[in-house]
PDB file of C-alpha atoms in Angstrom:
ATOM      1  CA  MET A 231       0.263  -0.082  -0.080  1.00  0.00           C
ATOM      2  CA  ILE A 232       1.148   3.177  -1.203  1.00  0.00           C
ATOM      3  CA  ASP A 233       0.757   6.386   0.463  1.00  0.00           C
ATOM      4  CA  GLN A 234      -1.722   8.941   0.062  1.00  0.00           C
ATOM      5  CA  ASN A 235       0.258  11.686  -2.093  1.00  0.00           C
ATOM      6  CA  LEU A 236       1.538   8.062  -3.872  1.00  0.00           C
ATOM      7  CA  ASP A 237      -1.639   6.890  -4.838  1.00  0.00           C
ATOM      8  CA  TYR A 238      -3.249  10.597  -5.941  1.00  0.00           C
ATOM      9  CA  LEU A 239       0.113  10.568  -8.597  1.00  0.00           C
ATOM     10  CA  ALA A 240      -0.246   7.215  -9.727  1.00  0.00           C
ATOM     11  CA  SER A 241      -3.865   8.539 -10.180  1.00  0.00           C
ATOM     12  CA  LEU A 242      -2.579  11.768 -12.699  1.00  0.00           C
ATOM     13  CA  LEU A 243      -0.702   8.997 -14.744  1.00  0.00           C
ATOM     14  CA  CYS A 244      -3.397   6.708 -15.105  1.00  0.00           C
ATOM     15  CA  GLN A 245      -5.998   9.902 -15.923  1.00  0.00           C
ATOM     16  CA  ASN A 246      -3.431  11.307 -18.646  1.00  0.00           C
ATOM     17  CA  ARG A 247      -2.653   8.173 -20.154  1.00  0.00           C
ATOM     18  CA  ARG A 248      -6.971   7.226 -20.698  1.00  0.00           C
ATOM     19  CA  GLN A 249      -6.956  10.549 -22.586  1.00  0.00           C
ATOM     20  CA  GLY A 250      -3.960  11.230 -24.344  1.00  0.00           C
ATOM     21  CA  ILE A 251      -3.133  14.224 -22.158  1.00  0.00           C
ATOM     22  CA  THR A 252       0.392  15.758 -20.807  1.00  0.00           C
ATOM     23  CA  SER A 253      -0.647  18.062 -17.337  1.00  0.00           C
ATOM     24  CA  ASP A 254       1.603  19.209 -14.225  1.00  0.00           C
ATOM     25  CA  ILE A 255       2.135  16.460 -12.156  1.00  0.00           C
ATOM     26  CA  PRO A 256       3.638  16.779  -8.730  1.00  0.00           C
ATOM     27  CA  PHE A 257       6.678  14.140 -10.093  1.00  0.00           C
ATOM     28  CA  ASP A 258       8.457  16.352  -6.823  1.00  0.00           C
ATOM     29  CA  LEU A 259       6.565  14.166  -4.451  1.00  0.00           C
ATOM     30  CA  LEU A 260       8.840  10.837  -5.376  1.00  0.00           C
ATOM     31  CA  ARG A 261      11.799  10.599  -3.138  1.00  0.00           C
ATOM     32  CA  SER A 262      12.703   7.581  -3.932  1.00  0.00           C
ATOM     33  CA  GLU A 263      13.094   4.713  -6.588  1.00  0.00           C
ATOM     34  CA  ASP A 264      11.183   2.419  -4.361  1.00  0.00           C
ATOM     35  CA  ASP A 265       8.388   5.686  -4.550  1.00  0.00           C
ATOM     36  CA  ALA A 266       8.705   5.701  -8.198  1.00  0.00           C
ATOM     37  CA  TRP A 267       8.343   1.771  -8.795  1.00  0.00           C
ATOM     38  CA  ALA A 268       5.372   1.979  -6.559  1.00  0.00           C
ATOM     39  CA  VAL A 269       3.642   4.737  -8.272  1.00  0.00           C
ATOM     40  CA  GLN A 270       4.394   3.084 -11.457  1.00  0.00           C
ATOM     41  CA  SER A 271       3.385  -0.068 -10.161  1.00  0.00           C
ATOM     42  CA  ALA A 272       0.136   1.575  -9.140  1.00  0.00           C
ATOM     43  CA  ALA A 273      -0.716   3.915 -12.270  1.00  0.00           C
ATOM     44  CA  ILE A 274      -0.525   0.893 -14.066  1.00  0.00           C
ATOM     45  CA  SER A 275      -2.509  -1.246 -12.373  1.00  0.00           C
ATOM     46  CA  ALA A 276      -5.162   1.511 -12.439  1.00  0.00           C
ATOM     47  CA  PHE A 277      -4.286   1.575 -16.305  1.00  0.00           C
ATOM     48  CA  ALA A 278      -5.181  -2.536 -17.590  1.00  0.00           C
ATOM     49  CA  ASN A 279      -5.403  -4.906 -15.102  1.00  0.00           C
ATOM     50  CA  ASP A 280      -2.854  -7.267 -17.417  1.00  0.00           C
ATOM     51  CA  ALA A 281       0.841  -6.538 -19.477  1.00  0.00           C
ATOM     52  CA  VAL A 282       1.908  -8.279 -22.351  1.00  0.00           C
ATOM     53  CA  GLY A 283       5.691  -8.000 -22.580  1.00  0.00           C
ATOM     54  CA  TYR A 284       8.425  -4.859 -20.613  1.00  0.00           C
ATOM     55  CA  ALA A 285       9.734  -2.219 -22.673  1.00  0.00           C
ATOM     56  CA  LEU A 286      13.076  -1.100 -22.159  1.00  0.00           C
ATOM     57  CA  ILE A 287      14.064   2.906 -22.302  1.00  0.00           C
ATOM     58  CA  GLY A 288      17.204   4.650 -22.242  1.00  0.00           C
ATOM     59  CA  THR A 289      19.560   1.634 -23.255  1.00  0.00           C
ATOM     60  CA  CYS A 290      22.211   3.528 -25.612  1.00  0.00           C
ATOM     61  CA  PRO A 291      23.832   6.446 -22.984  1.00  0.00           C
ATOM     62  CA  ALA A 292      23.056   9.549 -25.666  1.00  0.00           C
ATOM     63  CA  ILE A 293      19.448   8.468 -25.021  1.00  0.00           C
ATOM     64  CA  ARG A 294      19.806   8.347 -21.621  1.00  0.00           C
ATOM     65  CA  GLY A 295      20.626  11.985 -21.583  1.00  0.00           C
ATOM     66  CA  THR A 296      18.776  13.173 -23.465  1.00  0.00           C
ATOM     67  CA  LEU A 297      15.924  11.536 -21.440  1.00  0.00           C
ATOM     68  CA  GLY A 298      17.977  12.872 -17.860  1.00  0.00           C
ATOM     69  CA  LEU A 299      18.084   9.166 -16.925  1.00  0.00           C
ATOM     70  CA  ALA A 300      21.112   7.732 -14.800  1.00  0.00           C
ATOM     71  CA  SER A 301      20.596   4.194 -16.149  1.00  0.00           C
ATOM     72  CA  PRO A 302      18.207   1.971 -18.552  1.00  0.00           C
ATOM     73  CA  ILE A 303      14.452   1.837 -17.168  1.00  0.00           C
ATOM     74  CA  TYR A 304      11.935  -1.147 -17.929  1.00  0.00           C
ATOM     75  CA  CYS A 305       8.234  -0.406 -17.921  1.00  0.00           C
ATOM     76  CA  PRO A 306       5.282  -3.450 -17.906  1.00  0.00           C
ATOM     77  CA  ILE A 307       3.493  -2.922 -21.130  1.00  0.00           C
ATOM     78  CA  PRO A 308      -0.271  -2.523 -20.546  1.00  0.00           C
ATOM     79  CA  VAL A 309      -2.984  -4.791 -22.057  1.00  0.00           C
ATOM     80  CA  GLY A 310      -4.021  -1.675 -24.559  1.00  0.00           C
ATOM     81  CA  SER A 311      -0.951  -0.628 -25.747  1.00  0.00           C
ATOM     82  CA  VAL A 312      -0.101  -2.400 -28.436  1.00  0.00           C
ATOM     83  CA  LEU A 313      -0.443  -1.803 -31.913  1.00  0.00           C
ATOM     84  CA  GLN A 314      -1.118  -4.986 -33.618  1.00  0.00           C
ATOM     85  CA  ASP A 315      -2.321  -6.095 -37.120  1.00  0.00           C
ATOM     86  CA  SER A 316      -4.347  -2.447 -37.318  1.00  0.00           C
ATOM     87  CA  HIS A 317      -4.263  -0.354 -40.957  1.00  0.00           C
ATOM     88  CA  GLY A 318      -5.747   2.860 -39.952  1.00  0.00           C
ATOM     89  CA  PRO A 319      -4.087   5.679 -38.607  1.00  0.00           C
ATOM     90  CA  PHE A 320      -3.720   6.717 -34.641  1.00  0.00           C
ATOM     91  CA  ARG A 321      -2.580   9.856 -33.404  1.00  0.00           C
ATOM     92  CA  LEU A 322       0.524  10.591 -31.320  1.00  0.00           C
ATOM     93  CA  PRO A 323      -0.345  11.834 -27.696  1.00  0.00           C
ATOM     94  CA  GLN A 324       0.421  14.670 -25.776  1.00  0.00           C
ATOM     95  CA  GLY A 325       3.919  14.713 -24.834  1.00  0.00           C
ATOM     96  CA  PHE A 326       5.177  12.198 -27.138  1.00  0.00           C
ATOM     97  CA  ILE A 327       9.449  12.656 -27.498  1.00  0.00           C
ATOM     98  CA  GLY A 328      10.074   9.994 -29.734  1.00  0.00           C
ATOM     99  CA  ALA A 329      10.020   6.626 -30.920  1.00  0.00           C
ATOM    100  CA  GLN A 330      12.705   3.775 -30.988  1.00  0.00           C
ATOM    101  CA  CYS A 331      13.588   0.607 -33.023  1.00  0.00           C
ATOM    102  CA  GLU A 332      11.992  -2.968 -31.115  1.00  0.00           C
ATOM    103  CA  ILE A 333      11.910  -6.629 -30.875  1.00  0.00           C
ATOM    104  CA  VAL A 334       8.854  -8.506 -29.266  1.00  0.00           C
ATOM    105  CA  PHE A 335       9.820 -12.011 -28.433  1.00  0.00           C
ATOM    106  CA  THR A 336       6.601 -14.162 -27.446  1.00  0.00           C
ATOM    107  CA  ILE A 337       7.918 -16.427 -25.147  1.00  0.00           C
ATOM    108  CA  GLY A 338       7.239 -20.157 -24.828  1.00  0.00           C
ATOM    109  CA  GLY A 339       9.065 -21.776 -22.054  1.00  0.00           C
ATOM    110  CA  PRO A 340       9.434 -20.823 -18.189  1.00  0.00           C
ATOM    111  CA  LEU A 341      11.896 -17.628 -17.492  1.00  0.00           C
ATOM    112  CA  GLY A 342      13.623 -16.982 -13.959  1.00  0.00           C
ATOM    113  CA  ALA A 343      11.378 -19.107 -12.520  1.00  0.00           C
ATOM    114  CA  ASP A 344      14.167 -21.012 -10.128  1.00  0.00           C
ATOM    115  CA  HIS A 345      15.288 -17.474  -9.635  1.00  0.00           C
ATOM    116  CA  TRP A 346      19.029 -18.318 -11.466  1.00  0.00           C
ATOM    117  CA  PRO A 347      20.481 -15.475 -13.546  1.00  0.00           C
ATOM    118  CA  ILE A 348      19.127 -16.299 -17.276  1.00  0.00           C
ATOM    119  CA  THR A 349      21.535 -17.272 -19.989  1.00  0.00           C
ATOM    120  CA  ARG A 350      20.995 -16.436 -23.455  1.00  0.00           C
ATOM    121  CA  ASP A 351      21.202 -20.106 -24.438  1.00  0.00           C
ATOM    122  CA  GLN A 352      18.188 -20.179 -22.216  1.00  0.00           C
ATOM    123  CA  PHE A 353      16.549 -17.634 -23.308  1.00  0.00           C
ATOM    124  CA  CYS A 354      16.876 -18.703 -26.885  1.00  0.00           C
ATOM    125  CA  LYS A 355      15.270 -21.726 -26.090  1.00  0.00           C
ATOM    126  CA  ALA A 356      12.302 -20.198 -24.464  1.00  0.00           C
ATOM    127  CA  ILE A 357      11.280 -18.064 -27.757  1.00  0.00           C
ATOM    128  CA  LEU A 358       8.612 -18.681 -29.892  1.00  0.00           C
ATOM    129  CA  SER A 359       8.339 -16.232 -32.174  1.00  0.00           C
ATOM    130  CA  TYR A 360       9.629 -12.402 -32.696  1.00  0.00           C
ATOM    131  CA  GLN A 361       8.463  -9.229 -34.514  1.00  0.00           C
ATOM    132  CA  PRO A 362       9.734  -6.271 -35.249  1.00  0.00           C
ATOM    133  CA  ALA A 363       7.955  -3.075 -33.456  1.00  0.00           C
ATOM    134  CA  ILE A 364       8.307   0.697 -32.854  1.00  0.00           C
ATOM    135  CA  GLY A 365       7.827   1.901 -28.912  1.00  0.00           C
ATOM    136  CA  LEU A 366       7.094   5.303 -28.626  1.00  0.00           C
ATOM    137  CA  VAL A 367       8.165   7.319 -25.987  1.00  0.00           C
ATOM    138  CA  GLY A 368       6.490  10.155 -24.120  1.00  0.00           C
ATOM    139  CA  ARG A 369       5.393  11.812 -21.189  1.00  0.00           C
ATOM    140  CA  ARG A 370       2.991  12.005 -19.121  1.00  0.00           C
ATOM    141  CA  GLY A 371       3.447  14.911 -16.930  1.00  0.00           C
ATOM    142  CA  HIS A 372       5.707  17.598 -16.993  1.00  0.00           C
ATOM    143  CA  LEU A 373       8.817  17.159 -15.933  1.00  0.00           C
ATOM    144  CA  THR A 374       9.079  18.413 -12.123  1.00  0.00           C
ATOM    145  CA  GLY A 375      11.826  16.665  -9.674  1.00  0.00           C
ATOM    146  CA  GLN A 376      14.099  14.442 -10.035  1.00  0.00           C
ATOM    147  CA  PRO A 377      14.069  13.560 -14.035  1.00  0.00           C
ATOM    148  CA  HIS A 378      14.896   9.650 -13.511  1.00  0.00           C
ATOM    149  CA  LEU A 379      12.251   9.205 -10.239  1.00  0.00           C
ATOM    150  CA  ALA A 380       9.905  11.238 -12.751  1.00  0.00           C
ATOM    151  CA  ALA A 381      10.408   8.738 -15.540  1.00  0.00           C
ATOM    152  CA  ILE A 382      10.179   5.613 -13.487  1.00  0.00           C
ATOM    153  CA  ALA A 383       6.705   6.840 -12.383  1.00  0.00           C
ATOM    154  CA  ASP A 384       5.406   7.967 -15.794  1.00  0.00           C
ATOM    155  CA  TYR A 385       5.618   4.322 -16.933  1.00  0.00           C
ATOM    156  CA  ALA A 386       9.757   4.692 -17.881  1.00  0.00           C
ATOM    157  CA  PHE A 387       8.082   6.818 -20.578  1.00  0.00           C
ATOM    158  CA  HIS A 388       6.176   3.947 -22.879  1.00  0.00           C
ATOM    159  CA  VAL A 389       3.425   5.189 -24.609  1.00  0.00           C
ATOM    160  CA  SER A 390       2.879   2.555 -26.607  1.00  0.00           C
ATOM    161  CA  THR A 391       3.940  -0.085 -29.096  1.00  0.00           C
ATOM    162  CA  ILE A 392       3.747  -1.015 -32.931  1.00  0.00           C
ATOM    163  CA  VAL A 393       4.437  -4.482 -33.956  1.00  0.00           C
ATOM    164  CA  GLY A 394       5.016  -5.384 -36.993  1.00  0.00           C
ATOM    165  CA  LEU A 395       4.070  -8.695 -39.189  1.00  0.00           C
ATOM    166  CA  SER A 396       6.026 -12.141 -37.804  1.00  0.00           C
ATOM    167  CA  PRO A 397       8.825 -12.209 -40.527  1.00  0.00           C
TER     168      PRO A 397
END
C-alpha cells in the first residue's frame, strides 16, 4: 500500500494516459526509487489489469542523457497499449518524445522461475516467435523533481508498442 500522495500521483498518471494528455503532475513528491516504482505499479494497475510484456528505455548513453536518465529503465507494457494488425491511422498523444526500434518476443517456456540468472541459451530456447516493433516514448506529466524518478513513475516513458508482421 502506498501513501496518499503517491496514490494521487499514480491516479493522475493513469488519468493522463487514458486521455492521451500531458499535464502538471507533482513528480517532486517522489523521494526515492522505491516511491517511483510504487507509483508506476499503481498507475499501470489502474490503467490495465494485465501486462503483455516489458519495454526497456534508455539503453543508449546518448538517449539516457537526452531523457535525463541515470540508467536504463523498464516498465510492463499494459494491455491496450499494443497496436497490432491495425491498418488505420492513430494519433500521437500529447507529450510524445520520439520512437525507438524494438523486437517483440513471444516466449513459450519458463524463464527465471528458479530465480537463477537467465542465460542466452535458455532465452533462445524459450522464444517461439519474434516481430519487429516501434516503441513510442512520451511523457504524461511536465517534468518536475528528479528526472530519473519521474521517468520511472511515468510508465518509464512507454506510450505504446506498434508491432509489425512476423518474419
